[in-house]
GROMACS .gro file of C-alpha atoms in nm:
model
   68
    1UNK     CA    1   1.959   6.102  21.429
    2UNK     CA    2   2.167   6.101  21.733
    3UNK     CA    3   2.566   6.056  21.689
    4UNK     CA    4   2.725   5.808  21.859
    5UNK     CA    5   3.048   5.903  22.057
    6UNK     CA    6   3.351   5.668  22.004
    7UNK     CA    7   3.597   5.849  22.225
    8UNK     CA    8   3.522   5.943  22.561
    9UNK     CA    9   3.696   6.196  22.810
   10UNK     CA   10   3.669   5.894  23.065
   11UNK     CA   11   3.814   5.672  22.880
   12UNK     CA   12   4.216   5.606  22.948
   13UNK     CA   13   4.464   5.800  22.706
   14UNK     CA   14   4.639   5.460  22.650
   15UNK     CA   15   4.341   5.334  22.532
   16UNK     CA   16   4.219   5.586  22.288
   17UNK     CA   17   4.592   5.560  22.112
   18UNK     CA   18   4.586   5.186  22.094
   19UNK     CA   19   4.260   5.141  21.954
   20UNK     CA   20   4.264   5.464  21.758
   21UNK     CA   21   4.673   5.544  21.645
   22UNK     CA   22   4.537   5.774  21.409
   23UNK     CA   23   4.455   6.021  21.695
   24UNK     CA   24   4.840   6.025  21.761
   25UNK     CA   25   4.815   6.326  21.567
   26UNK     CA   26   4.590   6.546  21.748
   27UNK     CA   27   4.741   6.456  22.101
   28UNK     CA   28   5.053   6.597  21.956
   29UNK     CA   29   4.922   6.880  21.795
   30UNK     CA   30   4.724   7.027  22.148
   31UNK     CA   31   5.109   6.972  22.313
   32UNK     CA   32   5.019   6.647  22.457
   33UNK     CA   33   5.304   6.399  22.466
   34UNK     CA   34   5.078   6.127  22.573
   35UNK     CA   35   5.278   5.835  22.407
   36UNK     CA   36   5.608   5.831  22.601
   37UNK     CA   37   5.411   5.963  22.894
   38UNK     CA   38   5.347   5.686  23.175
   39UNK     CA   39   5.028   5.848  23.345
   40UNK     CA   40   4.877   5.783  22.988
   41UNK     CA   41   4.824   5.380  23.118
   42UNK     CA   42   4.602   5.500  23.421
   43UNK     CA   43   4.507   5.882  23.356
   44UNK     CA   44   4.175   5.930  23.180
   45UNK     CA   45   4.150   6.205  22.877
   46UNK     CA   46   4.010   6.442  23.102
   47UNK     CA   47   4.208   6.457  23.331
   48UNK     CA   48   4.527   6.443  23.106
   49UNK     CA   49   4.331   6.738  22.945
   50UNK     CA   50   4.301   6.915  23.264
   51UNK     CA   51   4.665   6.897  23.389
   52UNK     CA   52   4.723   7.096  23.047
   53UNK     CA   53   4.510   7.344  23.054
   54UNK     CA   54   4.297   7.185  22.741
   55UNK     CA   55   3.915   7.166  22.722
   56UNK     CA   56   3.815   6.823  22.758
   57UNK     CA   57   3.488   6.830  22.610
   58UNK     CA   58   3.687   7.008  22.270
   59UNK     CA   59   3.933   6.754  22.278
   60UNK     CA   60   3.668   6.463  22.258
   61UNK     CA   61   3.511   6.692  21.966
   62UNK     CA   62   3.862   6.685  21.740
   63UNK     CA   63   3.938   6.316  21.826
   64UNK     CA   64   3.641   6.169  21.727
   65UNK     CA   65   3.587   6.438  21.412
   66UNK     CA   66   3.903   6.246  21.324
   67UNK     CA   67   3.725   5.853  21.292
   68UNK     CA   68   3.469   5.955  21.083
   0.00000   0.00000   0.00000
């Protein structure tokens, strides 16, 4: 059985809160302030990730083991 994704690291942060609130939460608990933060319209998870010093491919992990 494969597992479908729902979050992607290419999708855009703004996207991934507005569609998913619930990951709110684990933005804010990796020290990302992506709410108030204006890149979060245009800047895709990974790269948001990147500037941080976060691993992407984790991040995806704990945002999507939060949907299910």
């Amino acid at each position: 059985m494969t597992e479908e994704k729902k979050i992607t690291k290419e999708m855009s942060i703004l996207e991934i809160v507005q569609t998913y609130p619930e990951t709110i939460e684990v933005f804010a608990r990796n020290g990302l302030g992506c709410i108030g933060c204006a890149a979060a319209r245009f800047e895709n998870l990974e790269a948001g990730a990147k500037v941080h010093g976060i691993d992407a491919d984790k991040l995806v992990e704990e945002l999507n083991a939060i949907l299910i």
